[in-house]
Amino acid sequence: MSVLIRFSPPSLTADQYDQAVGRLNEAGVFPADGLDYEICYGSDDNLRVSQVWDTREQLDAFGARLTPILSELGINPGEPEILEVHNVIHRGERG
């Protein structure tokens, strides 16, 4: 079953987000298997990130790679909210 994770860090800038994505790309682990969507939104130093994953196991595997990178960059991701997804509708598809 798909899962949604929402990160609401106490403080996250566009530069910090871009650095984290760059490190993940350099490591060859982004975008990760099972990641359907990643949306980064907000303003100034108050960005948020939401992701939709195919399975909880894929999310957990990615989290094991992401956590050390965030730590190295001094990014506190806060306590993420993880929810089961009932439905995902893509443009051009019927729900």
PDB file of N, CA and C in Angstrom:
ATOM      1  N   MET A   1       0.835  -1.173   0.000  1.00  0.00           N
ATOM      2  CA  MET A   1       0.000   0.000   0.000  1.00  0.00           C
ATOM      3  C   MET A   1       0.886   1.245   0.000  1.00  0.00           C
ATOM      4  N   SER A   2       0.494   2.235  -0.764  1.00  0.00           N
ATOM      5  CA  SER A   2       1.252   3.485  -0.831  1.00  0.00           C
ATOM      6  C   SER A   2       1.181   4.231   0.493  1.00  0.00           C
ATOM      7  N   VAL A   3       2.240   5.002   0.751  1.00  0.00           N
ATOM      8  CA  VAL A   3       2.285   5.824   1.957  1.00  0.00           C
ATOM      9  C   VAL A   3       2.705   7.241   1.596  1.00  0.00           C
ATOM     10  N   LEU A   4       2.228   8.176   2.394  1.00  0.00           N
ATOM     11  CA  LEU A   4       2.584   9.588   2.276  1.00  0.00           C
ATOM     12  C   LEU A   4       3.386   9.954   3.509  1.00  0.00           C
ATOM     13  N   ILE A   5       4.496  10.635   3.304  1.00  0.00           N
ATOM     14  CA  ILE A   5       5.272  11.143   4.432  1.00  0.00           C
ATOM     15  C   ILE A   5       5.361  12.654   4.288  1.00  0.00           C
ATOM     16  N   ARG A   6       5.138  13.342   5.407  1.00  0.00           N
ATOM     17  CA  ARG A   6       5.214  14.801   5.412  1.00  0.00           C
ATOM     18  C   ARG A   6       6.258  15.230   6.430  1.00  0.00           C
ATOM     19  N   PHE A   7       7.269  15.938   5.925  1.00  0.00           N
ATOM     20  CA  PHE A   7       8.315  16.497   6.780  1.00  0.00           C
ATOM     21  C   PHE A   7       7.990  17.962   7.042  1.00  0.00           C
ATOM     22  N   SER A   8       7.978  18.343   8.295  1.00  0.00           N
ATOM     23  CA  SER A   8       7.766  19.735   8.692  1.00  0.00           C
ATOM     24  C   SER A   8       8.905  20.139   9.622  1.00  0.00           C
ATOM     25  N   PRO A   9      10.106  20.326   9.052  1.00  0.00           N
ATOM     26  CA  PRO A   9      11.253  20.660   9.898  1.00  0.00           C
ATOM     27  C   PRO A   9      11.082  22.027  10.556  1.00  0.00           C
ATOM     28  N   PRO A  10      11.732  22.225  11.711  1.00  0.00           N
ATOM     29  CA  PRO A  10      11.659  23.527  12.378  1.00  0.00           C
ATOM     30  C   PRO A  10      12.154  24.660  11.485  1.00  0.00           C
ATOM     31  N   SER A  11      13.137  24.359  10.625  1.00  0.00           N
ATOM     32  CA  SER A  11      13.687  25.352   9.704  1.00  0.00           C
ATOM     33  C   SER A  11      14.335  24.613   8.543  1.00  0.00           C
ATOM     34  N   LEU A  12      13.949  24.966   7.326  1.00  0.00           N
ATOM     35  CA  LEU A  12      14.560  24.384   6.131  1.00  0.00           C
ATOM     36  C   LEU A  12      14.556  25.431   5.031  1.00  0.00           C
ATOM     37  N   THR A  13      15.745  25.773   4.531  1.00  0.00           N
ATOM     38  CA  THR A  13      15.872  26.756   3.456  1.00  0.00           C
ATOM     39  C   THR A  13      15.962  26.044   2.110  1.00  0.00           C
ATOM     40  N   ALA A  14      15.760  26.796   1.039  1.00  0.00           N
ATOM     41  CA  ALA A  14      15.896  26.238  -0.304  1.00  0.00           C
ATOM     42  C   ALA A  14      17.319  25.741  -0.527  1.00  0.00           C
ATOM     43  N   ASP A  15      18.303  26.461  -0.016  1.00  0.00           N
ATOM     44  CA  ASP A  15      19.695  26.044  -0.169  1.00  0.00           C
ATOM     45  C   ASP A  15      19.947  24.711   0.536  1.00  0.00           C
ATOM     46  N   GLN A  16      19.442  24.559   1.747  1.00  0.00           N
ATOM     47  CA  GLN A  16      19.616  23.295   2.468  1.00  0.00           C
ATOM     48  C   GLN A  16      18.937  22.147   1.723  1.00  0.00           C
ATOM     49  N   TYR A  17      17.723  22.391   1.252  1.00  0.00           N
ATOM     50  CA  TYR A  17      16.999  21.360   0.497  1.00  0.00           C
ATOM     51  C   TYR A  17      17.790  20.966  -0.746  1.00  0.00           C
ATOM     52  N   ASP A  18      18.257  21.969  -1.501  1.00  0.00           N
ATOM     53  CA  ASP A  18      19.016  21.699  -2.726  1.00  0.00           C
ATOM     54  C   ASP A  18      20.309  20.944  -2.428  1.00  0.00           C
ATOM     55  N   GLN A  19      20.973  21.270  -1.322  1.00  0.00           N
ATOM     56  CA  GLN A  19      22.188  20.545  -0.937  1.00  0.00           C
ATOM     57  C   GLN A  19      21.876  19.079  -0.642  1.00  0.00           C
ATOM     58  N   ALA A  20      20.797  18.827   0.074  1.00  0.00           N
ATOM     59  CA  ALA A  20      20.425  17.446   0.405  1.00  0.00           C
ATOM     60  C   ALA A  20      20.107  16.657  -0.862  1.00  0.00           C
ATOM     61  N   VAL A  21      19.338  17.243  -1.770  1.00  0.00           N
ATOM     62  CA  VAL A  21      19.013  16.566  -3.030  1.00  0.00           C
ATOM     63  C   VAL A  21      20.281  16.327  -3.839  1.00  0.00           C
ATOM     64  N   GLY A  22      21.182  17.307  -3.868  1.00  0.00           N
ATOM     65  CA  GLY A  22      22.451  17.141  -4.576  1.00  0.00           C
ATOM     66  C   GLY A  22      23.265  15.985  -4.024  1.00  0.00           C
ATOM     67  N   ARG A  23      23.333  15.871  -2.706  1.00  0.00           N
ATOM     68  CA  ARG A  23      24.080  14.767  -2.079  1.00  0.00           C
ATOM     69  C   ARG A  23      23.440  13.424  -2.411  1.00  0.00           C
ATOM     70  N   LEU A  24      22.123  13.369  -2.409  1.00  0.00           N
ATOM     71  CA  LEU A  24      21.427  12.128  -2.767  1.00  0.00           C
ATOM     72  C   LEU A  24      21.692  11.760  -4.220  1.00  0.00           C
ATOM     73  N   ASN A  25      21.683  12.758  -5.104  1.00  0.00           N
ATOM     74  CA  ASN A  25      21.997  12.509  -6.519  1.00  0.00           C
ATOM     75  C   ASN A  25      23.427  12.009  -6.681  1.00  0.00           C
ATOM     76  N   GLU A  26      24.377  12.652  -5.994  1.00  0.00           N
ATOM     77  CA  GLU A  26      25.781  12.231  -6.064  1.00  0.00           C
ATOM     78  C   GLU A  26      25.958  10.793  -5.597  1.00  0.00           C
ATOM     79  N   ALA A  27      25.179  10.388  -4.609  1.00  0.00           N
ATOM     80  CA  ALA A  27      25.256   9.021  -4.085  1.00  0.00           C
ATOM     81  C   ALA A  27      24.532   8.020  -4.986  1.00  0.00           C
ATOM     82  N   GLY A  28      23.815   8.539  -5.995  1.00  0.00           N
ATOM     83  CA  GLY A  28      23.102   7.674  -6.928  1.00  0.00           C
ATOM     84  C   GLY A  28      21.858   7.023  -6.340  1.00  0.00           C
ATOM     85  N   VAL A  29      21.290   7.645  -5.314  1.00  0.00           N
ATOM     86  CA  VAL A  29      20.123   7.049  -4.661  1.00  0.00           C
ATOM     87  C   VAL A  29      18.858   7.902  -4.801  1.00  0.00           C
ATOM     88  N   PHE A  30      18.892   8.860  -5.725  1.00  0.00           N
ATOM     89  CA  PHE A  30      17.735   9.743  -5.874  1.00  0.00           C
ATOM     90  C   PHE A  30      17.509  10.055  -7.329  1.00  0.00           C
ATOM     91  N   PRO A  31      16.283   9.946  -7.831  1.00  0.00           N
ATOM     92  CA  PRO A  31      15.117   9.508  -7.086  1.00  0.00           C
ATOM     93  C   PRO A  31      15.180   8.008  -6.802  1.00  0.00           C
ATOM     94  N   ALA A  32      14.753   7.628  -5.633  1.00  0.00           N
ATOM     95  CA  ALA A  32      14.855   6.246  -5.167  1.00  0.00           C
ATOM     96  C   ALA A  32      13.745   5.378  -5.748  1.00  0.00           C
ATOM     97  N   ASP A  33      14.016   4.078  -5.821  1.00  0.00           N
ATOM     98  CA  ASP A  33      12.987   3.132  -6.237  1.00  0.00           C
ATOM     99  C   ASP A  33      11.799   3.248  -5.295  1.00  0.00           C
ATOM    100  N   GLY A  34      10.624   3.344  -5.871  1.00  0.00           N
ATOM    101  CA  GLY A  34       9.403   3.407  -5.079  1.00  0.00           C
ATOM    102  C   GLY A  34       8.907   4.807  -4.800  1.00  0.00           C
ATOM    103  N   LEU A  35       9.722   5.831  -5.099  1.00  0.00           N
ATOM    104  CA  LEU A  35       9.282   7.211  -4.876  1.00  0.00           C
ATOM    105  C   LEU A  35       8.427   7.650  -6.059  1.00  0.00           C
ATOM    106  N   ASP A  36       7.146   7.898  -5.805  1.00  0.00           N
ATOM    107  CA  ASP A  36       6.252   8.365  -6.867  1.00  0.00           C
ATOM    108  C   ASP A  36       6.327   9.874  -7.040  1.00  0.00           C
ATOM    109  N   TYR A  37       6.301  10.597  -5.923  1.00  0.00           N
ATOM    110  CA  TYR A  37       6.300  12.054  -5.961  1.00  0.00           C
ATOM    111  C   TYR A  37       7.098  12.608  -4.799  1.00  0.00           C
ATOM    112  N   GLU A  38       7.756  13.737  -5.055  1.00  0.00           N
ATOM    113  CA  GLU A  38       8.303  14.549  -3.974  1.00  0.00           C
ATOM    114  C   GLU A  38       7.922  15.978  -4.277  1.00  0.00           C
ATOM    115  N   ILE A  39       7.338  16.631  -3.305  1.00  0.00           N
ATOM    116  CA  ILE A  39       6.930  18.017  -3.449  1.00  0.00           C
ATOM    117  C   ILE A  39       7.558  18.812  -2.319  1.00  0.00           C
ATOM    118  N   CYS A  40       8.317  19.850  -2.676  1.00  0.00           N
ATOM    119  CA  CYS A  40       8.901  20.761  -1.697  1.00  0.00           C
ATOM    120  C   CYS A  40       8.161  22.089  -1.847  1.00  0.00           C
ATOM    121  N   TYR A  41       7.651  22.608  -0.751  1.00  0.00           N
ATOM    122  CA  TYR A  41       6.819  23.807  -0.816  1.00  0.00           C
ATOM    123  C   TYR A  41       7.039  24.665   0.428  1.00  0.00           C
ATOM    124  N   GLY A  42       6.599  25.884   0.338  1.00  0.00           N
ATOM    125  CA  GLY A  42       6.748  26.818   1.447  1.00  0.00           C
ATOM    126  C   GLY A  42       7.529  28.034   0.999  1.00  0.00           C
ATOM    127  N   SER A  43       8.078  28.771   1.955  1.00  0.00           N
ATOM    128  CA  SER A  43       8.812  29.982   1.614  1.00  0.00           C
ATOM    129  C   SER A  43       9.918  30.240   2.622  1.00  0.00           C
ATOM    130  N   ASP A  44      10.864  31.065   2.190  1.00  0.00           N
ATOM    131  CA  ASP A  44      11.985  31.498   3.019  1.00  0.00           C
ATOM    132  C   ASP A  44      12.675  30.308   3.687  1.00  0.00           C
ATOM    133  N   ASP A  45      12.730  30.309   5.010  1.00  0.00           N
ATOM    134  CA  ASP A  45      13.388  29.209   5.723  1.00  0.00           C
ATOM    135  C   ASP A  45      12.356  28.260   6.334  1.00  0.00           C
ATOM    136  N   ASN A  46      11.172  28.232   5.724  1.00  0.00           N
ATOM    137  CA  ASN A  46      10.076  27.435   6.259  1.00  0.00           C
ATOM    138  C   ASN A  46       9.546  26.460   5.204  1.00  0.00           C
ATOM    139  N   LEU A  47      10.469  25.756   4.527  1.00  0.00           N
ATOM    140  CA  LEU A  47      10.049  24.794   3.519  1.00  0.00           C
ATOM    141  C   LEU A  47       9.561  23.511   4.175  1.00  0.00           C
ATOM    142  N   ARG A  48       8.681  22.828   3.484  1.00  0.00           N
ATOM    143  CA  ARG A  48       8.145  21.527   3.883  1.00  0.00           C
ATOM    144  C   ARG A  48       8.344  20.575   2.712  1.00  0.00           C
ATOM    145  N   VAL A  49       8.361  19.274   3.002  1.00  0.00           N
ATOM    146  CA  VAL A  49       8.533  18.267   1.955  1.00  0.00           C
ATOM    147  C   VAL A  49       7.514  17.160   2.184  1.00  0.00           C
ATOM    148  N   SER A  50       6.819  16.786   1.112  1.00  0.00           N
ATOM    149  CA  SER A  50       5.913  15.640   1.136  1.00  0.00           C
ATOM    150  C   SER A  50       6.337  14.674   0.046  1.00  0.00           C
ATOM    151  N   GLN A  51       6.235  13.395   0.350  1.00  0.00           N
ATOM    152  CA  GLN A  51       6.589  12.348  -0.609  1.00  0.00           C
ATOM    153  C   GLN A  51       5.504  11.281  -0.603  1.00  0.00           C
ATOM    154  N   VAL A  52       5.289  10.669  -1.777  1.00  0.00           N
ATOM    155  CA  VAL A  52       4.412   9.508  -1.894  1.00  0.00           C
ATOM    156  C   VAL A  52       5.277   8.339  -2.334  1.00  0.00           C
ATOM    157  N   TRP A  53       5.194   7.235  -1.588  1.00  0.00           N
ATOM    158  CA  TRP A  53       5.992   6.033  -1.824  1.00  0.00           C
ATOM    159  C   TRP A  53       5.091   4.851  -2.141  1.00  0.00           C
ATOM    160  N   ASP A  54       5.597   3.929  -2.960  1.00  0.00           N
ATOM    161  CA  ASP A  54       4.850   2.712  -3.278  1.00  0.00           C
ATOM    162  C   ASP A  54       4.613   1.866  -2.034  1.00  0.00           C
ATOM    163  N   THR A  55       5.647   1.733  -1.183  1.00  0.00           N
ATOM    164  CA  THR A  55       5.528   0.899   0.018  1.00  0.00           C
ATOM    165  C   THR A  55       6.260   1.536   1.188  1.00  0.00           C
ATOM    166  N   ARG A  56       5.875   1.141   2.367  1.00  0.00           N
ATOM    167  CA  ARG A  56       6.550   1.602   3.586  1.00  0.00           C
ATOM    168  C   ARG A  56       7.993   1.095   3.617  1.00  0.00           C
ATOM    169  N   GLU A  57       8.217  -0.116   3.125  1.00  0.00           N
ATOM    170  CA  GLU A  57       9.562  -0.692   3.118  1.00  0.00           C
ATOM    171  C   GLU A  57      10.516   0.137   2.261  1.00  0.00           C
ATOM    172  N   GLN A  58      10.047   0.608   1.105  1.00  0.00           N
ATOM    173  CA  GLN A  58      10.890   1.447   0.245  1.00  0.00           C
ATOM    174  C   GLN A  58      11.175   2.788   0.916  1.00  0.00           C
ATOM    175  N   LEU A  59      10.178   3.349   1.568  1.00  0.00           N
ATOM    176  CA  LEU A  59      10.377   4.587   2.324  1.00  0.00           C
ATOM    177  C   LEU A  59      11.423   4.384   3.412  1.00  0.00           C
ATOM    178  N   ASP A  60      11.312   3.298   4.159  1.00  0.00           N
ATOM    179  CA  ASP A  60      12.261   3.033   5.243  1.00  0.00           C
ATOM    180  C   ASP A  60      13.684   2.851   4.724  1.00  0.00           C
ATOM    181  N   ALA A  61      13.827   2.154   3.588  1.00  0.00           N
ATOM    182  CA  ALA A  61      15.157   1.945   2.999  1.00  0.00           C
ATOM    183  C   ALA A  61      15.769   3.282   2.586  1.00  0.00           C
ATOM    184  N   PHE A  62      14.968   4.155   2.000  1.00  0.00           N
ATOM    185  CA  PHE A  62      15.453   5.473   1.612  1.00  0.00           C
ATOM    186  C   PHE A  62      15.800   6.301   2.847  1.00  0.00           C
ATOM    187  N   GLY A  63      14.966   6.217   3.865  1.00  0.00           N
ATOM    188  CA  GLY A  63      15.217   6.958   5.100  1.00  0.00           C
ATOM    189  C   GLY A  63      16.557   6.615   5.724  1.00  0.00           C
ATOM    190  N   ALA A  64      16.957   5.345   5.605  1.00  0.00           N
ATOM    191  CA  ALA A  64      18.254   4.919   6.147  1.00  0.00           C
ATOM    192  C   ALA A  64      19.407   5.604   5.421  1.00  0.00           C
ATOM    193  N   ARG A  65      19.207   5.959   4.163  1.00  0.00           N
ATOM    194  CA  ARG A  65      20.248   6.670   3.400  1.00  0.00           C
ATOM    195  C   ARG A  65      20.148   8.182   3.584  1.00  0.00           C
ATOM    196  N   LEU A  66      18.936   8.670   3.758  1.00  0.00           N
ATOM    197  CA  LEU A  66      18.716  10.109   3.895  1.00  0.00           C
ATOM    198  C   LEU A  66      19.172  10.649   5.250  1.00  0.00           C
ATOM    199  N   THR A  67      18.895   9.927   6.306  1.00  0.00           N
ATOM    200  CA  THR A  67      19.160  10.413   7.665  1.00  0.00           C
ATOM    201  C   THR A  67      20.605  10.853   7.886  1.00  0.00           C
ATOM    202  N   PRO A  68      21.620  10.063   7.483  1.00  0.00           N
ATOM    203  CA  PRO A  68      23.004  10.522   7.688  1.00  0.00           C
ATOM    204  C   PRO A  68      23.339  11.790   6.894  1.00  0.00           C
ATOM    205  N   ILE A  69      22.750  11.928   5.709  1.00  0.00           N
ATOM    206  CA  ILE A  69      23.005  13.121   4.892  1.00  0.00           C
ATOM    207  C   ILE A  69      22.424  14.350   5.576  1.00  0.00           C
ATOM    208  N   LEU A  70      21.198  14.238   6.061  1.00  0.00           N
ATOM    209  CA  LEU A  70      20.592  15.368   6.771  1.00  0.00           C
ATOM    210  C   LEU A  70      21.413  15.741   7.995  1.00  0.00           C
ATOM    211  N   SER A  71      21.890  14.742   8.707  1.00  0.00           N
ATOM    212  CA  SER A  71      22.712  14.984   9.893  1.00  0.00           C
ATOM    213  C   SER A  71      23.998  15.720   9.533  1.00  0.00           C
ATOM    214  N   GLU A  72      24.668  15.278   8.469  1.00  0.00           N
ATOM    215  CA  GLU A  72      25.910  15.925   8.030  1.00  0.00           C
ATOM    216  C   GLU A  72      25.678  17.376   7.635  1.00  0.00           C
ATOM    217  N   LEU A  73      24.505  17.665   7.072  1.00  0.00           N
ATOM    218  CA  LEU A  73      24.193  19.024   6.632  1.00  0.00           C
ATOM    219  C   LEU A  73      23.584  19.873   7.749  1.00  0.00           C
ATOM    220  N   GLY A  74      23.394  19.286   8.919  1.00  0.00           N
ATOM    221  CA  GLY A  74      22.821  20.028  10.039  1.00  0.00           C
ATOM    222  C   GLY A  74      21.338  20.308   9.889  1.00  0.00           C
ATOM    223  N   ILE A  75      20.633  19.456   9.146  1.00  0.00           N
ATOM    224  CA  ILE A  75      19.197  19.636   8.931  1.00  0.00           C
ATOM    225  C   ILE A  75      18.430  18.751   9.912  1.00  0.00           C
ATOM    226  N   ASN A  76      17.583  19.377  10.698  1.00  0.00           N
ATOM    227  CA  ASN A  76      16.700  18.647  11.604  1.00  0.00           C
ATOM    228  C   ASN A  76      15.376  18.426  10.877  1.00  0.00           C
ATOM    229  N   PRO A  77      15.061  17.177  10.493  1.00  0.00           N
ATOM    230  CA  PRO A  77      13.833  16.945   9.734  1.00  0.00           C
ATOM    231  C   PRO A  77      12.567  17.013  10.581  1.00  0.00           C
ATOM    232  N   GLY A  78      12.720  17.099  11.897  1.00  0.00           N
ATOM    233  CA  GLY A  78      11.548  17.060  12.759  1.00  0.00           C
ATOM    234  C   GLY A  78      10.975  15.649  12.782  1.00  0.00           C
ATOM    235  N   GLU A  79       9.820  15.517  13.358  1.00  0.00           N
ATOM    236  CA  GLU A  79       9.144  14.215  13.423  1.00  0.00           C
ATOM    237  C   GLU A  79       8.193  14.112  12.233  1.00  0.00           C
ATOM    238  N   PRO A  80       8.487  13.236  11.263  1.00  0.00           N
ATOM    239  CA  PRO A  80       7.629  13.156  10.084  1.00  0.00           C
ATOM    240  C   PRO A  80       6.282  12.516  10.408  1.00  0.00           C
ATOM    241  N   GLU A  81       5.297  12.894   9.632  1.00  0.00           N
ATOM    242  CA  GLU A  81       3.974  12.280   9.715  1.00  0.00           C
ATOM    243  C   GLU A  81       3.869  11.283   8.569  1.00  0.00           C
ATOM    244  N   ILE A  82       3.506  10.040   8.874  1.00  0.00           N
ATOM    245  CA  ILE A  82       3.398   8.994   7.859  1.00  0.00           C
ATOM    246  C   ILE A  82       1.960   8.497   7.844  1.00  0.00           C
ATOM    247  N   LEU A  83       1.365   8.513   6.647  1.00  0.00           N
ATOM    248  CA  LEU A  83      -0.041   8.151   6.491  1.00  0.00           C
ATOM    249  C   LEU A  83      -0.207   7.151   5.352  1.00  0.00           C
ATOM    250  N   GLU A  84      -1.146   6.220   5.496  1.00  0.00           N
ATOM    251  CA  GLU A  84      -1.481   5.329   4.391  1.00  0.00           C
ATOM    252  C   GLU A  84      -2.279   6.118   3.362  1.00  0.00           C
ATOM    253  N   VAL A  85      -2.034   5.827   2.092  1.00  0.00           N
ATOM    254  CA  VAL A  85      -2.702   6.521   0.999  1.00  0.00           C
ATOM    255  C   VAL A  85      -3.903   5.697   0.542  1.00  0.00           C
ATOM    256  N   HIS A  86      -5.040   6.339   0.446  1.00  0.00           N
ATOM    257  CA  HIS A  86      -6.239   5.665  -0.048  1.00  0.00           C
ATOM    258  C   HIS A  86      -6.257   5.624  -1.572  1.00  0.00           C
ATOM    259  N   ASN A  87      -5.845   6.730  -2.217  1.00  0.00           N
ATOM    260  CA  ASN A  87      -5.916   6.802  -3.674  1.00  0.00           C
ATOM    261  C   ASN A  87      -4.972   7.883  -4.175  1.00  0.00           C
ATOM    262  N   VAL A  88      -4.380   7.641  -5.336  1.00  0.00           N
ATOM    263  CA  VAL A  88      -3.572   8.641  -6.036  1.00  0.00           C
ATOM    264  C   VAL A  88      -4.136   8.748  -7.442  1.00  0.00           C
ATOM    265  N   ILE A  89      -4.478   9.942  -7.851  1.00  0.00           N
ATOM    266  CA  ILE A  89      -5.013  10.156  -9.194  1.00  0.00           C
ATOM    267  C   ILE A  89      -4.000  10.966  -9.979  1.00  0.00           C
ATOM    268  N   HIS A  90      -3.587  10.423 -11.114  1.00  0.00           N
ATOM    269  CA  HIS A  90      -2.673  11.114 -12.017  1.00  0.00           C
ATOM    270  C   HIS A  90      -3.495  11.757 -13.131  1.00  0.00           C
ATOM    271  N   ARG A  91      -3.040  12.892 -13.603  1.00  0.00           N
ATOM    272  CA  ARG A  91      -3.714  13.540 -14.716  1.00  0.00           C
ATOM    273  C   ARG A  91      -3.812  12.549 -15.866  1.00  0.00           C
ATOM    274  N   GLY A  92      -4.958  12.473 -16.487  1.00  0.00           N
ATOM    275  CA  GLY A  92      -5.156  11.566 -17.613  1.00  0.00           C
ATOM    276  C   GLY A  92      -5.601  10.173 -17.197  1.00  0.00           C
ATOM    277  N   GLU A  93      -5.686   9.919 -15.896  1.00  0.00           N
ATOM    278  CA  GLU A  93      -6.148   8.618 -15.399  1.00  0.00           C
ATOM    279  C   GLU A  93      -7.448   8.810 -14.642  1.00  0.00           C
ATOM    280  N   ARG A  94      -8.221   7.777 -14.587  1.00  0.00           N
ATOM    281  CA  ARG A  94      -9.460   7.812 -13.804  1.00  0.00           C
ATOM    282  C   ARG A  94      -9.185   7.250 -12.422  1.00  0.00           C
ATOM    283  N   GLY A  95      -9.777   7.830 -11.393  1.00  0.00           N
ATOM    284  CA  GLY A  95      -9.555   7.433 -10.008  1.00  0.00           C
ATOM    285  C   GLY A  95     -10.207   6.144  -9.591  1.00  0.00           C
TER     286      GLY A  95
END
